[in-house]
Amino acid sequence: MSFDPTLAAIRFGVGLSPNIAPPSSVDAMMDRLRGPDQIGSRIEIPTSSAVYPSANDHRLASIALNEVRGTDGEAAAEEHRLTMRAAGREAVGTYLRAELARAAHTTDGFRERLARFWGDHFTVRASNAISRNLISPYVETVIRPHLAGNFANMLVAAVSSPMMILYLDQHRSMGPNSRAAQSNGLGLNENLAREILELHTLGVGGRYSQNDVREFAELLTGLTASARRGAYYRSQMAEPGSETVLGITYGGREESMAHVVEALRDLAVHPDTARHLARKLAVHFIAPEPDVTMIDEMAAAYLAADGGLTALYDVMLRSDAAWGPQLEKVKKPFDFISSAVRALGVPLEVIQGATLQQTRRLIQRPLSVMGQDWQSPVGPDGWPEEEDNWITPQGMAGRITWSMQAPRDMLQDLPDPRAFVFDALGPTPPDEVVFAAGAAETVSDGVGIVLASAAFQRR
Amino acid sequence: MDRRNFLIGGTALGCSAAASPFVTPVAMAAAPWDTRLVVVILRGAMDGLDVIQPYGDPALAGLRPSLLTGEAGDAIDLDGFYALNPLFSSLMPLWRAGQFGAAHAVSTPYRDKRSHFDGQDILEAGIPDLDNGGLRDGWLNRMLQVVPGLEAEVAFAIGREQMLVLSGQAPASRWSPDARLQISPNARALLNVVHHDDPLFREASEDAIEIAEQISLQGELAEETEMMMANSPMMEAVQGSGEHIEIAEFAASRLRGDTRIASFSINGWDTHARQRNTMRRGAAALTDTILTLQAGLGPVWDKTAVLCLTEFGRTAHENGSSGTDHGTGGAMLFAGGALRGGQVLGQWPGLGEGDLYAGRDLLPTRDVRAYAAWVMHDLMGLQRDVLEQAVFPGLELGSNPGLVL
């Protein structure tokens, strides 16, 4: 078994399109990934430093309001604050449409899949309602530039992002013997340290102990964030002295972020990290129990490349085990919807021109019904991979209903189902789907049956 | 126990249930207990001091001059010390029947940061704090995990909102009234064709269609619910319509069948300003929900416990905009025929100078998880050590408040 364009688009990309050819080879996929992020430039999402409204914008608006409370200026200041909040809500919809449009119109589908994979690997959640518009910019800032780069850079960028610091309570963590802890009585919070070891690097089966977690948590103290300053290092919060994590001693003289970065870079190229990342990628793209030899080869190539991510992808895509004909994975709800929008050929301006209300009705609420509340997985371990988590009665009701109804809300002229079955499933769709597409009573039912079929839902 | 079983046997629930007053065969297939537990998460931090007003405390009126408490605010006396906010007056018949009550001065172990998100996470995860790693599951799910062999049908998270409290390894169902399945009979038949060789998709689709049919207007359970509600005098007090009613109706229809646990949320309690108005929506949704559950459950109401929990209370002092800010201690509301209502439980800490937590909030005198744990202990027969270790790690159960009849 080897490379197949249809499988490449469905399993490793964002699906087939009637207008965009599937990848022609592994070389072509890797070349596109190593090249410029064309769809990212064409459909922009701001980075964390350019986003509006930011946490600091909200902070300044609240300060401005408090200053004029009880005066004639109060109404205007309150109005300003509410307008800003509305802009934030609007931005969440704009970025969702942008992510959908990128998936529907890119020629570089593997990049979009990797952006979501690594965004999920470094899951953050909004810490309050007004920071919901910061998640897409977080992925744009810390994940997307590093997709074809070095894992250590992505790890450092994610861990030192204010989104991650606030989400995993690093701003509440103080060295027990730090100056700050002595004055306010707060102490160590191990949350970020534990999740970096358990989720982001070594994996839950990795060779680390509770003592490593604690020492690493002490090493991380000082790393903090606020609305005003973003992420920064505050040495008053840092635990004095050196810390030993996995047998390596860091720091000792002056506390600084450099010691944290040093430890993160070591963790990034630990053999347990290599295995954890290799296996997680293979499970995400290929099968719940992926080929063990392939994982070993991926991990070895990653270590040989000093944590270079393209080595990991390259070995996976060139492995026979990646191209088995059995479709063992199920598309998660966003991937299902975006691949359907792509297969339907919904024009860019229709996606981007949707109102916030339409976005919620056609995308955001259906995602919730299907079990994937947009950008809100339950915990820092992100969305589950198991198929029976997604293909539940309610999840299936959501998928069926969306398939039957949403396409006609997005397109005036639906494709002929007898042709659409080939647009969506490639040159050799299963006979029963070809039959059902032709046997439907209406065009929208025919299109809906194709989209709701296991053949389209799987990859 | 005898009283509830007798009621089941004595009413027209179904031919099988009528066979013996002491046997409820419908139930045993699904779970080793026959009682029902509904957990309602009140998101936004309900002001317990305003809903169940301790107007017998001399400090209350001074703390809340414009919120108007007790007689000045038309609150309804409950027991001489506590009074019920008039927005909740439709629950008075249940109070008098001993089927609605509260536990006051309660909270989760969450302290000081007063963030909704963290507070709700701790409430739903049922853990002491968020310091030891990320959230993985909720306490209702961990309760299910200790009972082997349960089917997903036993527990339902309802609504669009994600319910952490029921998330986790144990199978649980999730349904939102939004998830109406609209599909023509022809398309349904074709769906069977395309899913024929994929058992995962085939079974999920068949179940989806079955559930959707049950909740559709033509569905038997829904009709039964509507009939029950039409015959219930309590339903005259229901003010609104909307999603929360649909959720309560759906919950009632499932709980009359094999479902033993349901959980959903009611939002709208974050009353920072003009509290008398801003609480109106949440209050209407909550009272409508309880009344709809009571009517829709019919005889099953008598073996049902409804617990309404919120992430934390609100400040004892009102703020500058006739509202209240995030606080600590608050109240848990409860309802249901399986519970001993008509009382406000809890040790009152006082609202005077020096009584308040951090000088600003109602001091919690009991962990709210202890009440939930004792309800599960008495209702489902869960053991004390299971509750203290697996379901609510770090909880000291303390003495039994005797909430369950």
PDB file of C-alpha atoms in Angstrom, chain B residues 80-188:
ATOM      1  CA  GLY B  80     -39.810  33.015  60.974  1.00  0.00           C
ATOM      2  CA  PHE B  81     -36.100  33.396  60.197  1.00  0.00           C
ATOM      3  CA  TYR B  82     -35.896  32.797  56.471  1.00  0.00           C
ATOM      4  CA  ALA B  83     -38.114  34.281  53.779  1.00  0.00           C
ATOM      5  CA  LEU B  84     -38.468  33.353  50.120  1.00  0.00           C
ATOM      6  CA  ASN B  85     -37.803  35.927  47.419  1.00  0.00           C
ATOM      7  CA  PRO B  86     -41.166  36.750  45.787  1.00  0.00           C
ATOM      8  CA  LEU B  87     -39.775  35.824  42.358  1.00  0.00           C
ATOM      9  CA  PHE B  88     -39.899  32.238  43.627  1.00  0.00           C
ATOM     10  CA  SER B  89     -43.428  32.412  45.064  1.00  0.00           C
ATOM     11  CA  SER B  90     -44.746  29.786  42.650  1.00  0.00           C
ATOM     12  CA  LEU B  91     -42.753  27.222  44.633  1.00  0.00           C
ATOM     13  CA  MET B  92     -44.670  27.927  47.875  1.00  0.00           C
ATOM     14  CA  PRO B  93     -47.180  25.114  47.335  1.00  0.00           C
ATOM     15  CA  LEU B  94     -44.224  22.725  47.073  1.00  0.00           C
ATOM     16  CA  TRP B  95     -42.702  24.190  50.241  1.00  0.00           C
ATOM     17  CA  ARG B  96     -45.964  23.618  52.089  1.00  0.00           C
ATOM     18  CA  ALA B  97     -46.119  20.063  50.742  1.00  0.00           C
ATOM     19  CA  GLY B  98     -42.616  19.446  52.071  1.00  0.00           C
ATOM     20  CA  GLN B  99     -41.169  19.116  48.574  1.00  0.00           C
ATOM     21  CA  PHE B 100     -39.065  22.233  48.285  1.00  0.00           C
ATOM     22  CA  GLY B 101     -36.377  23.504  50.612  1.00  0.00           C
ATOM     23  CA  ALA B 102     -32.854  24.826  50.896  1.00  0.00           C
ATOM     24  CA  ALA B 103     -29.539  24.361  52.644  1.00  0.00           C
ATOM     25  CA  HIS B 104     -27.957  27.661  53.556  1.00  0.00           C
ATOM     26  CA  ALA B 105     -24.417  28.909  54.153  1.00  0.00           C
ATOM     27  CA  VAL B 106     -22.928  26.275  51.865  1.00  0.00           C
ATOM     28  CA  SER B 107     -20.164  26.397  49.290  1.00  0.00           C
ATOM     29  CA  THR B 108     -17.712  24.240  47.420  1.00  0.00           C
ATOM     30  CA  PRO B 109     -14.111  24.255  48.741  1.00  0.00           C
ATOM     31  CA  TYR B 110     -13.315  26.996  46.199  1.00  0.00           C
ATOM     32  CA  ARG B 111     -12.064  30.173  47.868  1.00  0.00           C
ATOM     33  CA  ASP B 112     -10.928  33.690  47.172  1.00  0.00           C
ATOM     34  CA  LYS B 113     -10.425  33.871  43.397  1.00  0.00           C
ATOM     35  CA  ARG B 114     -14.157  34.009  42.725  1.00  0.00           C
ATOM     36  CA  SER B 115     -13.898  33.196  39.013  1.00  0.00           C
ATOM     37  CA  HIS B 116     -17.049  31.758  37.438  1.00  0.00           C
ATOM     38  CA  PHE B 117     -15.131  29.367  35.251  1.00  0.00           C
ATOM     39  CA  ASP B 118     -12.912  27.986  37.996  1.00  0.00           C
ATOM     40  CA  GLY B 119     -15.814  27.949  40.447  1.00  0.00           C
ATOM     41  CA  GLN B 120     -18.003  25.956  38.068  1.00  0.00           C
ATOM     42  CA  ASP B 121     -15.132  23.615  37.250  1.00  0.00           C
ATOM     43  CA  ILE B 122     -14.620  22.885  40.947  1.00  0.00           C
ATOM     44  CA  LEU B 123     -18.349  22.499  41.547  1.00  0.00           C
ATOM     45  CA  GLU B 124     -18.773  20.074  38.658  1.00  0.00           C
ATOM     46  CA  ALA B 125     -15.503  18.218  39.114  1.00  0.00           C
ATOM     47  CA  GLY B 126     -16.343  17.895  42.826  1.00  0.00           C
ATOM     48  CA  ILE B 127     -12.703  18.304  43.791  1.00  0.00           C
ATOM     49  CA  PRO B 128     -11.108  20.516  46.460  1.00  0.00           C
ATOM     50  CA  ASP B 129      -9.091  22.722  44.076  1.00  0.00           C
ATOM     51  CA  LEU B 130      -7.569  22.894  40.615  1.00  0.00           C
ATOM     52  CA  ASP B 131      -3.962  22.662  41.786  1.00  0.00           C
ATOM     53  CA  ASN B 132      -3.339  19.024  41.032  1.00  0.00           C
ATOM     54  CA  GLY B 133      -3.614  18.700  37.323  1.00  0.00           C
ATOM     55  CA  GLY B 134      -6.318  19.406  34.845  1.00  0.00           C
ATOM     56  CA  LEU B 135      -9.915  18.399  35.025  1.00  0.00           C
ATOM     57  CA  ARG B 136     -10.741  14.970  33.740  1.00  0.00           C
ATOM     58  CA  ASP B 137     -14.253  14.154  34.865  1.00  0.00           C
ATOM     59  CA  GLY B 138     -17.229  15.251  36.937  1.00  0.00           C
ATOM     60  CA  TRP B 139     -18.565  13.866  40.199  1.00  0.00           C
ATOM     61  CA  LEU B 140     -21.784  12.466  38.749  1.00  0.00           C
ATOM     62  CA  ASN B 141     -19.707  10.555  36.244  1.00  0.00           C
ATOM     63  CA  ARG B 142     -17.385   9.221  38.946  1.00  0.00           C
ATOM     64  CA  MET B 143     -20.469   8.102  40.847  1.00  0.00           C
ATOM     65  CA  LEU B 144     -21.510   6.137  37.743  1.00  0.00           C
ATOM     66  CA  GLN B 145     -17.997   4.710  37.428  1.00  0.00           C
ATOM     67  CA  VAL B 146     -18.332   2.862  40.742  1.00  0.00           C
ATOM     68  CA  VAL B 147     -21.486   1.068  39.594  1.00  0.00           C
ATOM     69  CA  PRO B 148     -20.506  -1.646  37.120  1.00  0.00           C
ATOM     70  CA  GLY B 149     -22.430  -2.408  33.969  1.00  0.00           C
ATOM     71  CA  LEU B 150     -24.514   0.744  33.587  1.00  0.00           C
ATOM     72  CA  GLU B 151     -25.789   1.685  30.154  1.00  0.00           C
ATOM     73  CA  ALA B 152     -25.426   5.175  28.734  1.00  0.00           C
ATOM     74  CA  GLU B 153     -29.186   5.583  28.958  1.00  0.00           C
ATOM     75  CA  VAL B 154     -28.963   5.712  32.776  1.00  0.00           C
ATOM     76  CA  ALA B 155     -27.591   9.238  32.802  1.00  0.00           C
ATOM     77  CA  PHE B 156     -28.452  12.170  30.570  1.00  0.00           C
ATOM     78  CA  ALA B 157     -26.717  15.510  30.232  1.00  0.00           C
ATOM     79  CA  ILE B 158     -29.288  17.753  28.635  1.00  0.00           C
ATOM     80  CA  GLY B 159     -28.943  20.976  26.723  1.00  0.00           C
ATOM     81  CA  ARG B 160     -26.360  22.643  24.556  1.00  0.00           C
ATOM     82  CA  GLU B 161     -24.170  23.520  27.491  1.00  0.00           C
ATOM     83  CA  GLN B 162     -21.341  21.115  28.136  1.00  0.00           C
ATOM     84  CA  MET B 163     -21.911  19.393  31.485  1.00  0.00           C
ATOM     85  CA  LEU B 164     -18.555  18.615  33.054  1.00  0.00           C
ATOM     86  CA  VAL B 165     -20.408  17.125  36.033  1.00  0.00           C
ATOM     87  CA  LEU B 166     -21.446  14.140  33.882  1.00  0.00           C
ATOM     88  CA  SER B 167     -18.348  13.939  31.669  1.00  0.00           C
ATOM     89  CA  GLY B 168     -15.855  11.138  32.109  1.00  0.00           C
ATOM     90  CA  GLN B 169     -15.149   7.477  31.548  1.00  0.00           C
ATOM     91  CA  ALA B 170     -18.576   6.142  32.510  1.00  0.00           C
ATOM     92  CA  PRO B 171     -21.050   6.032  29.655  1.00  0.00           C
ATOM     93  CA  ALA B 172     -23.597   8.838  29.769  1.00  0.00           C
ATOM     94  CA  SER B 173     -25.929  10.201  27.149  1.00  0.00           C
ATOM     95  CA  ARG B 174     -26.156  13.759  26.045  1.00  0.00           C
ATOM     96  CA  TRP B 175     -29.083  15.368  24.340  1.00  0.00           C
ATOM     97  CA  SER B 176     -30.052  18.851  23.467  1.00  0.00           C
ATOM     98  CA  PRO B 177     -33.545  19.866  22.406  1.00  0.00           C
ATOM     99  CA  ASP B 178     -31.653  21.523  19.528  1.00  0.00           C
ATOM    100  CA  ALA B 179     -30.694  18.106  18.264  1.00  0.00           C
ATOM    101  CA  ARG B 180     -34.033  17.527  16.664  1.00  0.00           C
ATOM    102  CA  LEU B 181     -33.570  14.998  13.963  1.00  0.00           C
ATOM    103  CA  GLN B 182     -35.369  16.122  10.872  1.00  0.00           C
ATOM    104  CA  ILE B 183     -35.249  13.500   8.217  1.00  0.00           C
ATOM    105  CA  SER B 184     -37.727  12.202   5.677  1.00  0.00           C
ATOM    106  CA  PRO B 185     -38.786   8.535   5.850  1.00  0.00           C
ATOM    107  CA  ASN B 186     -37.146   7.944   2.492  1.00  0.00           C
ATOM    108  CA  ALA B 187     -33.854   9.492   3.597  1.00  0.00           C
ATOM    109  CA  ARG B 188     -34.029   7.462   6.782  1.00  0.00           C
TER     110      ARG B 188
END
